Coordinates of C-alpha atoms and ligand atoms in Angstrom, one line a residue:
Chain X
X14 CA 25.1 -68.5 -27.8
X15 CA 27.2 -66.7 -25.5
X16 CA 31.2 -67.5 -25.4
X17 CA 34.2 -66.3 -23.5
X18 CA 36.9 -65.1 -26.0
X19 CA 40.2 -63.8 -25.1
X20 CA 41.5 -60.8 -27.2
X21 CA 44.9 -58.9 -26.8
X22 CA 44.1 -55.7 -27.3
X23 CA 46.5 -53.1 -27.6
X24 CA 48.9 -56.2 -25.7
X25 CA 46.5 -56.3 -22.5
X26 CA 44.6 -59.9 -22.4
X27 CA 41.0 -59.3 -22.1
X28 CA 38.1 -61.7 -21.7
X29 CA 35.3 -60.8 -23.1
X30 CA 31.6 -62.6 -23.1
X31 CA 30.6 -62.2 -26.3
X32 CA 27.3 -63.6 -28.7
X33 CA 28.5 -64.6 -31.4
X34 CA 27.0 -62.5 -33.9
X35 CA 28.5 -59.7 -32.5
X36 CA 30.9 -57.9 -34.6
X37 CA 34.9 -57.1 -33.1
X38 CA 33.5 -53.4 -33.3
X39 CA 30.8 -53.9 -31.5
X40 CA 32.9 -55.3 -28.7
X41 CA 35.5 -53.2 -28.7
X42 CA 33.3 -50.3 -28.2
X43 CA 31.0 -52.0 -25.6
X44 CA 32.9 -55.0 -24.1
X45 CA 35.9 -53.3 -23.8
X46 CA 35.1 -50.1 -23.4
X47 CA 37.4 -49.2 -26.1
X48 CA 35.2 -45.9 -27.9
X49 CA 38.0 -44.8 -29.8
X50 CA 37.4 -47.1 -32.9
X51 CA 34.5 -45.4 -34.4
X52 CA 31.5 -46.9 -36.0
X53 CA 30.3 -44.8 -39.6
X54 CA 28.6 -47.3 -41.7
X55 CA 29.1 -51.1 -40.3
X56 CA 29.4 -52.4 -43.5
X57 CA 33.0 -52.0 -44.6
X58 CA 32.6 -48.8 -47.0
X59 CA 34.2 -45.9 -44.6
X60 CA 37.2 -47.3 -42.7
X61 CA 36.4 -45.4 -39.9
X62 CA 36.2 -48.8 -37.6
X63 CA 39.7 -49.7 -39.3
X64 CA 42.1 -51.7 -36.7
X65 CA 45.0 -54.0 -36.9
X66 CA 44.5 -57.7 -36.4
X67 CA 48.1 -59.4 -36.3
X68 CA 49.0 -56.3 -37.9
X69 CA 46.8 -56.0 -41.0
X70 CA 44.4 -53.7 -41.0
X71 CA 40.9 -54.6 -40.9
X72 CA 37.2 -53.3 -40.7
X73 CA 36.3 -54.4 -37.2
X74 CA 32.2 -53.9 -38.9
X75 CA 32.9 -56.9 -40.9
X76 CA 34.6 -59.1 -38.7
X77 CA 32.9 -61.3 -35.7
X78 CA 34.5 -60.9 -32.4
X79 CA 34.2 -65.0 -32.1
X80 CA 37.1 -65.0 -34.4
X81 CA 39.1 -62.6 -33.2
X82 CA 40.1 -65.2 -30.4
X83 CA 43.3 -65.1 -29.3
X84 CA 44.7 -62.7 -32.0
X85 CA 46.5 -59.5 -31.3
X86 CA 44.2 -56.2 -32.0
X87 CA 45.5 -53.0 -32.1
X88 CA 43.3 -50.1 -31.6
X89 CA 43.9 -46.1 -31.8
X90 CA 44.5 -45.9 -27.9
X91 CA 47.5 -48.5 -28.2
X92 CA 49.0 -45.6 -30.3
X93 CA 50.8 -43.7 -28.0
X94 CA 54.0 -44.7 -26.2
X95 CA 53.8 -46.6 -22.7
X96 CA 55.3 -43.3 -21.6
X97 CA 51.7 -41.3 -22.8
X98 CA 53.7 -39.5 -25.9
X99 CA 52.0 -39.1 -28.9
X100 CA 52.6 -41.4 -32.0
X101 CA 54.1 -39.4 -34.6
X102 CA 51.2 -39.8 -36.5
X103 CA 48.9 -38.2 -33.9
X104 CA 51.4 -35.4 -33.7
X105 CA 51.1 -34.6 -37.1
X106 CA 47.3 -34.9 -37.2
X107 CA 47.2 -31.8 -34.3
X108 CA 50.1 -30.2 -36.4
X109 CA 48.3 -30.1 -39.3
X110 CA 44.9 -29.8 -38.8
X111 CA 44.4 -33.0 -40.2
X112 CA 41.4 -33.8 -38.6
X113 CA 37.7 -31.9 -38.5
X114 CA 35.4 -33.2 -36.7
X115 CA 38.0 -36.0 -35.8
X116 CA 35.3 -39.2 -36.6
X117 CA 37.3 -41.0 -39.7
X118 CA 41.0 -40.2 -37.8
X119 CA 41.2 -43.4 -35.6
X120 CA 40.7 -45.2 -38.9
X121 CA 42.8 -43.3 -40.9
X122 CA 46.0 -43.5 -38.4
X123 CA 45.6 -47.0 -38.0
X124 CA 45.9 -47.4 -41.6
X125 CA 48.6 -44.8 -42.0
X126 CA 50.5 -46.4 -39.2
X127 CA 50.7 -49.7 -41.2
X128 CA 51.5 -47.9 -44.3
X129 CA 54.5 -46.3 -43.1
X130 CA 55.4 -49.9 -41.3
X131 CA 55.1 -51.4 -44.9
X132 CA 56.6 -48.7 -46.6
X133 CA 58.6 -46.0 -44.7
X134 CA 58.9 -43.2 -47.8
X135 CA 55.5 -43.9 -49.9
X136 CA 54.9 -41.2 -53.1
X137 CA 51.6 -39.3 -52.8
X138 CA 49.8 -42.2 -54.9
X139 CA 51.2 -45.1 -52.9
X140 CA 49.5 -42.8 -49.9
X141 CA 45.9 -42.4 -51.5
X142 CA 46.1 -46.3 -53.0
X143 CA 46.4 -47.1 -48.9
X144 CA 43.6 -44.6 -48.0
X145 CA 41.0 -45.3 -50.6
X146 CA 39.4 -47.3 -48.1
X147 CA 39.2 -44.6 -45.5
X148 CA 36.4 -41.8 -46.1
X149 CA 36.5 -38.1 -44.6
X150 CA 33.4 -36.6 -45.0
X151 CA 34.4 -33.3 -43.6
X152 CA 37.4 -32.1 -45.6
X153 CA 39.4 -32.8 -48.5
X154 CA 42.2 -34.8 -47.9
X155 CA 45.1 -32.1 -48.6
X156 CA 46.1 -31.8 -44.5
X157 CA 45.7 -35.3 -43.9
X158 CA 48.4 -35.9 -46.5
X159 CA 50.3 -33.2 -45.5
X160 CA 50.2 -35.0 -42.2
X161 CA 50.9 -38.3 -43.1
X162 CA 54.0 -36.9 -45.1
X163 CA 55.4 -35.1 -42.7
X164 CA 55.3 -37.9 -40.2
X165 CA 56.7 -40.3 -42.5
X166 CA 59.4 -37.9 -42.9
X167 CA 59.9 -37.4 -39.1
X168 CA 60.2 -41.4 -38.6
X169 CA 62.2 -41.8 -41.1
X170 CA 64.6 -39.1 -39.5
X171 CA 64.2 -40.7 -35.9
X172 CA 65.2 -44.2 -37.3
X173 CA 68.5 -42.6 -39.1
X174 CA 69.2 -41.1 -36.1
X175 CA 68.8 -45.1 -34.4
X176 CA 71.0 -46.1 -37.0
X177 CA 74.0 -44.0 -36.7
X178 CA 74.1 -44.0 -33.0
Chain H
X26 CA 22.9 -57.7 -36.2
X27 CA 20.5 -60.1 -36.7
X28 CA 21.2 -63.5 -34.7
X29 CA 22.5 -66.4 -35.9
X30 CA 24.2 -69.6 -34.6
X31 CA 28.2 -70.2 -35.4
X32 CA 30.4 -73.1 -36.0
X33 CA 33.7 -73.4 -36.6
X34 CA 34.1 -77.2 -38.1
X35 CA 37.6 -78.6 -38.3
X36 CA 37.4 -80.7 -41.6
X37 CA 35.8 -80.5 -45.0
X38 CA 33.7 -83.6 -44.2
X39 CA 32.6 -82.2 -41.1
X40 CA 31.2 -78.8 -42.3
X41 CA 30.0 -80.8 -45.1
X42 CA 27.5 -82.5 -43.0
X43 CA 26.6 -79.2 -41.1
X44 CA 25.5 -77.6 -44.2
X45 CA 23.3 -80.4 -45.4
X46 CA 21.7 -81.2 -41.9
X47 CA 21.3 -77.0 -41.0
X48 CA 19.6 -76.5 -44.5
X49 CA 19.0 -73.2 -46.9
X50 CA 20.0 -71.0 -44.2
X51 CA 23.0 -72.1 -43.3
X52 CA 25.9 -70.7 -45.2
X53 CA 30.0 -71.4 -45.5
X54 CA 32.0 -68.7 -44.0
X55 CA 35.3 -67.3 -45.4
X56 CA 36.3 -63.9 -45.3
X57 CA 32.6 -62.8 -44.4
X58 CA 32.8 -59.2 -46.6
X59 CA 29.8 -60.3 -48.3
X60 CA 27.9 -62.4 -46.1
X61 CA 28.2 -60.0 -43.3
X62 CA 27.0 -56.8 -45.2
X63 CA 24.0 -59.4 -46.7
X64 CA 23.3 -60.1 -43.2
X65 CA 23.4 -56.3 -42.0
X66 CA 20.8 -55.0 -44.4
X67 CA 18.6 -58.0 -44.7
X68 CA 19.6 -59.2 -48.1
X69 CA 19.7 -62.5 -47.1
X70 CA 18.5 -64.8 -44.2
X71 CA 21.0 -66.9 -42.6
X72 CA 20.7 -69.2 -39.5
X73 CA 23.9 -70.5 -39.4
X74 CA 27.5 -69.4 -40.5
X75 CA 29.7 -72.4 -40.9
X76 CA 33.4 -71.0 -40.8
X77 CA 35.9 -72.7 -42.5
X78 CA 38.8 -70.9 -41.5
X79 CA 39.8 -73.9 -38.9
X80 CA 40.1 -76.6 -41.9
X81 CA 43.5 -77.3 -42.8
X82 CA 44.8 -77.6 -46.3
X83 CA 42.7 -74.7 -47.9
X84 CA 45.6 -71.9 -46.9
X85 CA 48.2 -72.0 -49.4
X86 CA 49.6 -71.0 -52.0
X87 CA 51.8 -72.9 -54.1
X88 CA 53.6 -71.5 -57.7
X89 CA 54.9 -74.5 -60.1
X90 CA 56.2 -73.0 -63.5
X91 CA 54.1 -76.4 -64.8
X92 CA 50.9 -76.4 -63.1
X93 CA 50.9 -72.9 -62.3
X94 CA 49.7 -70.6 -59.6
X95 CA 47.2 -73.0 -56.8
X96 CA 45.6 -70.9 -54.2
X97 CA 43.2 -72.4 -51.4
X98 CA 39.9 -71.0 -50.1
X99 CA 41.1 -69.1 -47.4
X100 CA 43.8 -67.2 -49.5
X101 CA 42.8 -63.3 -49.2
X102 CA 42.8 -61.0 -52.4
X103 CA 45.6 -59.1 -50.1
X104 CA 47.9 -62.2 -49.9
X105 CA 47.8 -62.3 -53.6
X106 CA 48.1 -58.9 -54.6
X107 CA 51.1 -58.5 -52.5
X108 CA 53.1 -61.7 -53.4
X109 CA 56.0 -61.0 -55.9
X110 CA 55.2 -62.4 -59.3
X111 CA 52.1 -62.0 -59.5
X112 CA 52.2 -58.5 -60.7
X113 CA 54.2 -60.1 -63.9
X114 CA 52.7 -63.7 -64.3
X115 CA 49.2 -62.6 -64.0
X116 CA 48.8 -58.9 -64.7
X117 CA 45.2 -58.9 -65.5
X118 CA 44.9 -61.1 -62.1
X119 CA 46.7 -58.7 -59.6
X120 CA 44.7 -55.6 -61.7
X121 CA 41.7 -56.9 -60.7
X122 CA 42.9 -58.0 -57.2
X123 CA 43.8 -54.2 -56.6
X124 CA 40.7 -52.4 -57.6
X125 CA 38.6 -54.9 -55.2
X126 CA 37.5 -52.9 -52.3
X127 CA 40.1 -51.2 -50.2
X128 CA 43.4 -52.9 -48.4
X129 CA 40.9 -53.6 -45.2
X130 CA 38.8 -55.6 -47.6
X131 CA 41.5 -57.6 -49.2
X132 CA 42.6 -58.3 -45.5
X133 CA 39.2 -60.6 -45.4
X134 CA 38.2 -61.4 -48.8
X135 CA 39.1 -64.5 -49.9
X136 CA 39.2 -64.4 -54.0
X137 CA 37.3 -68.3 -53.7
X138 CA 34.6 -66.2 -52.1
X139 CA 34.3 -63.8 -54.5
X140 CA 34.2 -66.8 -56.8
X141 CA 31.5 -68.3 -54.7
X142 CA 29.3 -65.3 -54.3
X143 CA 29.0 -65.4 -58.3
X144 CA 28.4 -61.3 -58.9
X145 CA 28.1 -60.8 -62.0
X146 CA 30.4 -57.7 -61.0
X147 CA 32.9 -59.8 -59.2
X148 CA 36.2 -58.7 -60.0
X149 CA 38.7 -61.8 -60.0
X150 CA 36.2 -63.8 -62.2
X151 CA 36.7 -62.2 -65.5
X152 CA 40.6 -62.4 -65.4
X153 CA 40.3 -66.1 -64.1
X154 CA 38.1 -67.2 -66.7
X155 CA 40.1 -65.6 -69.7
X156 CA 43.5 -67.3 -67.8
X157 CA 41.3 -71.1 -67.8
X158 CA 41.3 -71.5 -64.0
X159 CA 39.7 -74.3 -62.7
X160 CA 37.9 -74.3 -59.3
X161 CA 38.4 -77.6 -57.1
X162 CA 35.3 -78.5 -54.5
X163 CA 34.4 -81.0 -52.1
X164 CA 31.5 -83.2 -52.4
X165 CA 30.7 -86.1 -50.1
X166 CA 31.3 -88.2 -52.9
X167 CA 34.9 -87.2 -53.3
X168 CA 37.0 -84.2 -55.1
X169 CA 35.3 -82.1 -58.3
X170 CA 37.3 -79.7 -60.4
X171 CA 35.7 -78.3 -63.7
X172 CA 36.6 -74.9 -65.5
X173 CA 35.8 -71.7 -64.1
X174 CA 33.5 -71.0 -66.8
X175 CA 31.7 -73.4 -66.4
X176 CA 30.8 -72.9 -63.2
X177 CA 28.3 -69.9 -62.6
X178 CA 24.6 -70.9 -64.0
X179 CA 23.0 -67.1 -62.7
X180 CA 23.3 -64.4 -60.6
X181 CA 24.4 -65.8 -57.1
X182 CA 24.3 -69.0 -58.5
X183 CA 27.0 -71.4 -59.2
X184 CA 26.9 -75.6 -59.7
X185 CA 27.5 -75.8 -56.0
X186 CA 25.0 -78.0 -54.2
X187 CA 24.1 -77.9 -50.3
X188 CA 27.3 -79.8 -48.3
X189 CA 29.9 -78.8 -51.4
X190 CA 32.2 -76.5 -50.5
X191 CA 35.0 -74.7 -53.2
X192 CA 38.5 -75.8 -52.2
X193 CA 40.6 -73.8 -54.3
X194 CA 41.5 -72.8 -57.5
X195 CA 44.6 -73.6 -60.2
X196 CA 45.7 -71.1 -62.6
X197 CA 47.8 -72.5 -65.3
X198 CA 50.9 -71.5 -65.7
X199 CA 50.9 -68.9 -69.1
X200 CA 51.5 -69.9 -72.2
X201 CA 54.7 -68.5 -74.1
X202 CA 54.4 -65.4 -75.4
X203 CA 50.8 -65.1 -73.9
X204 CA 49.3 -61.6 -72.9
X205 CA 47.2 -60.3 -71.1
X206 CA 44.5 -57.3 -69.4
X207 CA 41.6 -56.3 -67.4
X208 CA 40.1 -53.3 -67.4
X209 CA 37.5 -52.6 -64.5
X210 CA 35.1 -49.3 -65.3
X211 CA 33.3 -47.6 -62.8
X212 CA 32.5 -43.9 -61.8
X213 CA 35.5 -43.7 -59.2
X214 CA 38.8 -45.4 -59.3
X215 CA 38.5 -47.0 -55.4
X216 CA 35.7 -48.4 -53.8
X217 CA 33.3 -48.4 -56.3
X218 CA 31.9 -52.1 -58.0
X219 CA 32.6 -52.6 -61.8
X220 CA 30.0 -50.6 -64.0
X221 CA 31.1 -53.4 -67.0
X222 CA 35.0 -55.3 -66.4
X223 CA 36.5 -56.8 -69.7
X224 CA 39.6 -59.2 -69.5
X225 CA 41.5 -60.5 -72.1
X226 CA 44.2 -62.7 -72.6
X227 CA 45.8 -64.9 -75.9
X228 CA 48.8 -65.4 -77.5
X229 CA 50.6 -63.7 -80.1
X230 CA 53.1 -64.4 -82.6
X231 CA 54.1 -61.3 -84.5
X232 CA 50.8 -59.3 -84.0
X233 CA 49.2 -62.8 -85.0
X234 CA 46.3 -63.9 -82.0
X235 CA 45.3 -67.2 -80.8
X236 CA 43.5 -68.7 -78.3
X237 CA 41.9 -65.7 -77.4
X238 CA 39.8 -65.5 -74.2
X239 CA 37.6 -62.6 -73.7
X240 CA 35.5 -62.5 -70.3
X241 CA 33.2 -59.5 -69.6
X242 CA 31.7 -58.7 -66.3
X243 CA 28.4 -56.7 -65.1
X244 CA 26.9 -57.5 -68.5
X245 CA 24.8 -60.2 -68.2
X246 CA 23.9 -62.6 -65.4
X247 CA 27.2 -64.4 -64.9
X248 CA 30.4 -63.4 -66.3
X249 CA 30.5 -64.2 -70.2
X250 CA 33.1 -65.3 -72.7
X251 CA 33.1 -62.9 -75.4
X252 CA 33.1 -66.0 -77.9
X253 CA 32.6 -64.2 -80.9
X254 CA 35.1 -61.5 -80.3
X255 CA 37.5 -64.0 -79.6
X256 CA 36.4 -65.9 -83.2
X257 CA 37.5 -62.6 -85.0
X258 CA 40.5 -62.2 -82.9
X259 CA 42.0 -65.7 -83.3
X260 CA 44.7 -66.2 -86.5
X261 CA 44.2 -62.5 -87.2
X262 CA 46.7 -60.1 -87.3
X263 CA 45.9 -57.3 -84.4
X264 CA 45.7 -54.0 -86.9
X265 CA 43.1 -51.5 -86.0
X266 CA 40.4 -53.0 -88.5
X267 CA 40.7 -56.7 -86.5
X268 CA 40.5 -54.8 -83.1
X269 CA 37.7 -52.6 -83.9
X270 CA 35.5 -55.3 -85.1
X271 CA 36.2 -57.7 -81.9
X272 CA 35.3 -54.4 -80.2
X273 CA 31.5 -54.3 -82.0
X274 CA 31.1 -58.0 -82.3
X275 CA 31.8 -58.4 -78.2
X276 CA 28.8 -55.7 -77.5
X277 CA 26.6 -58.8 -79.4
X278 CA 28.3 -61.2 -76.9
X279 CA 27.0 -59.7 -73.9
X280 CA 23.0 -58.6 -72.6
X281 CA 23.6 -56.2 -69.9
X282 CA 20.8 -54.5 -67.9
X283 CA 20.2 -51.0 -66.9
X284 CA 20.2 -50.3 -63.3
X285 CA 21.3 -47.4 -60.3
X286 CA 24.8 -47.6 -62.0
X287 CA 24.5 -47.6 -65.7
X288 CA 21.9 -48.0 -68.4
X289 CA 22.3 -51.4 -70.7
X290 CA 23.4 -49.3 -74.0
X291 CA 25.9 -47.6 -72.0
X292 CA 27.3 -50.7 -70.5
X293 CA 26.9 -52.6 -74.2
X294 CA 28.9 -49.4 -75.5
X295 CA 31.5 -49.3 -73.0
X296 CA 32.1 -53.2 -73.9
X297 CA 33.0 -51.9 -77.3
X298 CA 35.5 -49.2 -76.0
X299 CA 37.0 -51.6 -73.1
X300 CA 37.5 -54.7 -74.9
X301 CA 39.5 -52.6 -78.1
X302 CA 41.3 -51.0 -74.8
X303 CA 41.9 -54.2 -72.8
X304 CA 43.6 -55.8 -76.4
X305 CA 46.1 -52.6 -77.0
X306 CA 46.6 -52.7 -73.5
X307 CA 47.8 -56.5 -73.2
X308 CA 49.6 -56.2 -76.9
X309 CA 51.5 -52.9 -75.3
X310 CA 52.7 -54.6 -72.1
X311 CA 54.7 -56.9 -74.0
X312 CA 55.9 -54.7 -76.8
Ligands
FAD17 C1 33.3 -52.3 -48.8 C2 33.3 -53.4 -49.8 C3 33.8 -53.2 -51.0 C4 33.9 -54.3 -52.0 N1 34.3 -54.0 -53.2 C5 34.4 -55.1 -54.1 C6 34.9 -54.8 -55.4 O1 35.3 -53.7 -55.8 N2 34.9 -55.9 -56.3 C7 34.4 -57.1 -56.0 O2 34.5 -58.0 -56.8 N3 33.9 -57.3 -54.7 C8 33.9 -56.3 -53.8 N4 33.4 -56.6 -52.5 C9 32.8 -57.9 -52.2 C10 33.7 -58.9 -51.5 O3 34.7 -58.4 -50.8 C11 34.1 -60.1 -52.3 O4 33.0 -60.7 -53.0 C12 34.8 -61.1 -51.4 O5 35.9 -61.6 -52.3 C13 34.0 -62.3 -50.9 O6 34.9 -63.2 -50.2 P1 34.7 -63.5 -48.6 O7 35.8 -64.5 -48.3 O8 34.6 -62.3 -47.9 O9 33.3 -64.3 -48.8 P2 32.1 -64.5 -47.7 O10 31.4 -63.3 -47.4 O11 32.6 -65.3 -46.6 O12 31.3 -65.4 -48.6 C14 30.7 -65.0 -49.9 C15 29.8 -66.1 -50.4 O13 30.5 -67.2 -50.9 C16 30.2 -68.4 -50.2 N5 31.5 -69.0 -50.0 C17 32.6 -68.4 -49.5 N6 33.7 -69.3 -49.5 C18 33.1 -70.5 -50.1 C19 33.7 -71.7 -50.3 N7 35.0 -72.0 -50.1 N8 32.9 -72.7 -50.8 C20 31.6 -72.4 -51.1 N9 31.0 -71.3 -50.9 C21 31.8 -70.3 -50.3 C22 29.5 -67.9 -48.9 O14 28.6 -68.9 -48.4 C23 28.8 -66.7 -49.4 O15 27.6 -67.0 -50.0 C24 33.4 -55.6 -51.6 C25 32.9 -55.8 -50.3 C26 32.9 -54.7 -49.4 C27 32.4 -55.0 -48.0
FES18 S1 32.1 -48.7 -39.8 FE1 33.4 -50.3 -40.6 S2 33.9 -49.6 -42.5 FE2 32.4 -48.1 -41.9
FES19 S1 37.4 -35.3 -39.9 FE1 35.3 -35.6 -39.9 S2 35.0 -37.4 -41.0 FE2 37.1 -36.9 -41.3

């Protein structure tokens, strides 16, 4: 059966007609027009498809759109600023190198993005306890750390900075 | 994905009677980790999916130093692992909680489902069954509760009958001086299902053991008690010779099978290592 569901996705209200056994990645990608979130293996195992629902991250593969109703998703291309500026995370990704082909990175700054929420200065096993649900098939994961380091490191900085002003 | 029909029932009585008048395909709902990928690659057929995420009363989580910890069917592996006290009440618990897919799975997962999918792999089982948890469910003829262990009767099976649905679950409050492990094996340390999973848990006085409860997963169709590792173990003193003998005597206690991941003497050898591990372990923490 088909069914009208709202989502507020990256804070815009969209209705969406959806069946519901379609999953939330399914409709991002096609409903919404949304490509960034990227489909690897639909069944939970890569990450790639990883997006925040109220703020926790989630595999959109293994959750129905149905019941995403009225909850607030957060994709890759709410990332940047209203303003178009890169996320810091994003930033470090070019910086580094961090991505290869580029497939897994929506997923993995998602879930870096609500690391560094949860935990502003995580230790290098803090960082691959977050990721182990995130799989690059292209690289090792040396830049993408260095990346996610040396953004943590610049947020931190920018909200010092917030602090003492 | 193949099709199927969704409801999203607003008491237990209500999705009750949808599961009994949709029949053998129709299926409760929780976090949907399982059912989903079973769905995806044709594992299983389901019709129906009867979500109980709209029931009330199955969310929380309640800690009583008497009772002990109560958790309803919707609470996710995630909300657990992350809730202070845990970690120290239940260490075996929040172990096992951890190495259960990645943070995006625990987001979902509720720890009653992994209950109710009855893996023989399933991580939360083995430390829950060597705490004494007790799973609550609804039937239409009121409110069940029996112990954990009693619950599965094979793989994928559990006492559960069409229209029942698991409520929650009550771990007790542990005993003084009570400790406790689990110890999940597999080829990699994330994403990657338990190879064989040993929990322990008992009481010591000294480096005297009683009530010892030793569960072991992946080696046998449901998750067993280790019952005669636990006889050796209980109103011993732990030296090396009590440990090493609970260590043979729990590779009789189990009858793995070989498949893709291991081979059955592997696994039944491993259970020798793991459960003399999982003791030292739990007698370390508290030393
Ligand atoms: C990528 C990935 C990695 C995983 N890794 C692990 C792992 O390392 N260790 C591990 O143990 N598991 C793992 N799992 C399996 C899974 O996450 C768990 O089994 C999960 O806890 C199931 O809970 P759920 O709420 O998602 O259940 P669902 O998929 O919603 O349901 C599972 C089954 O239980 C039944 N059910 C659910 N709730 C109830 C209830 N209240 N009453 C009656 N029946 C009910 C359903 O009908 C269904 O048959 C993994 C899954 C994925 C996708
Ligand atoms: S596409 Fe969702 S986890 Fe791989
Ligand atoms: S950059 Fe290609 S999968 Fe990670």
């Amino acid at each position: 059966m088909k069914q009208i569901v709202e989502l507020i996705i990256n804070g815009d209200s969209h209705d969406v007609i959806v069946e519901e056994h379609r999953s939330l990645l399914d409709t991002l990608r096609e409903e919404a027009g949304l490509t960034g979130t990227k489909k690897g293996c639909d069944v939970g195992d890569c990450g790639a498809c990883t997006v925040l629902v109220d703020g926790q991250p989630v595999n959109a593969c293994l959750m129905l759109a149905v019941e995403a109703s009225g909850k607030r998703v957060e994709t890759v291309e709410g990332l940047q600023s209203a303003s178009g500026a890169l996320h810091p995370l994003q930033d470090a990704f070019m910086r580094h190198g961090a991505s290869q082909c580029g497939f897994c990175t929506p997923g993995i700054l998602m879930m870096a993005r609500q690391l560094l929420e949860e935990n502003p200065d995580p230790t290098d096993e803090e960082i691959r306890f977050g990721l182990s649900g995130n799989i690059c098939r292209c690289t090792g994961y040396t830049k993408i750390f260095d990346a996610i380091r040396s953004a943590a490191q610049e947020m931190r900085t920018t909200r010092e900075t917030e602090v003492t002003l | 994905m193949r099709r199927f029909a969704y409801h999203e029932p607003s008491t237990l009585e209500e999705a009750s009677k949808l599961l009994v008048e949709l029949g053998d395909d129709a299926y409760v709902f929780a976090g949907g980790t399982d059912l989903l990928v079973e769905i995806r690659e044709r594992l299983r057929k389901v019709s129906h999916l009867v979500n109980i995420k709209s029931i009330p009363g199955i969310r929380d989580i309640s800690w009583d130093p008497a009772t002990g910890l109560t958790l309803g069917a919707l609470v996710t592996a995630r909300q657990l692992e992350t809730l202070t006290g845990v970690q120290q009440t239940y260490p075996n618990f929040a172990e096992a909680l951890r190495s259960l897919g990645s943070i995006q799975v625990r987001n979902r997962a509720t720890v009653v489902g992994n209950i109710c999918r009855a893996s023989p792999s399933a991580d939360t089982i083995p430390p829950l069954i060597a705490d004494g948890a007790i799973i609550h469910y609804y039937t239409p003829q009121g409110m069940r509760r029996m112990p954990l262990s009693e619950f599965f009767t094979g793989p994928g099976r559990t006492v559960l009958k069409r229209g029942e649905i698991a409520t929650g679950i009550i771990l007790p409050a542990p005993e003084a001086n009570s400790v406790r492990a689990y110890i999940k094996h597999g080829r990699r340390k994330a994403m990657e299902l338990a190879t064989v999973g040993v929990a322990v848990s008992f009481v010591r006085e000294g480096n005297r053991c009683s009530q010892a409860r030793i569960a072991l997963g992946a080696v046998g169709p449901t998750v067993v008690r280790a019952t005669g590792a636990e006889a050796i173990l209980n109103g011993s003193l732990l030296d090396d010779d009590v440990i090493d003998r609970a260590g043979v005597q729990a590779m009789n206690d189990c009858t793995p099978i070989s498949n893709v991941r291991a081979s059955a003497d592997y696994r039944r050898e491993m259970v020798n290592v793991l459960t003399r591990r999982a003791v030292r372990t739990a007698l370390e923490a508290t030393a």
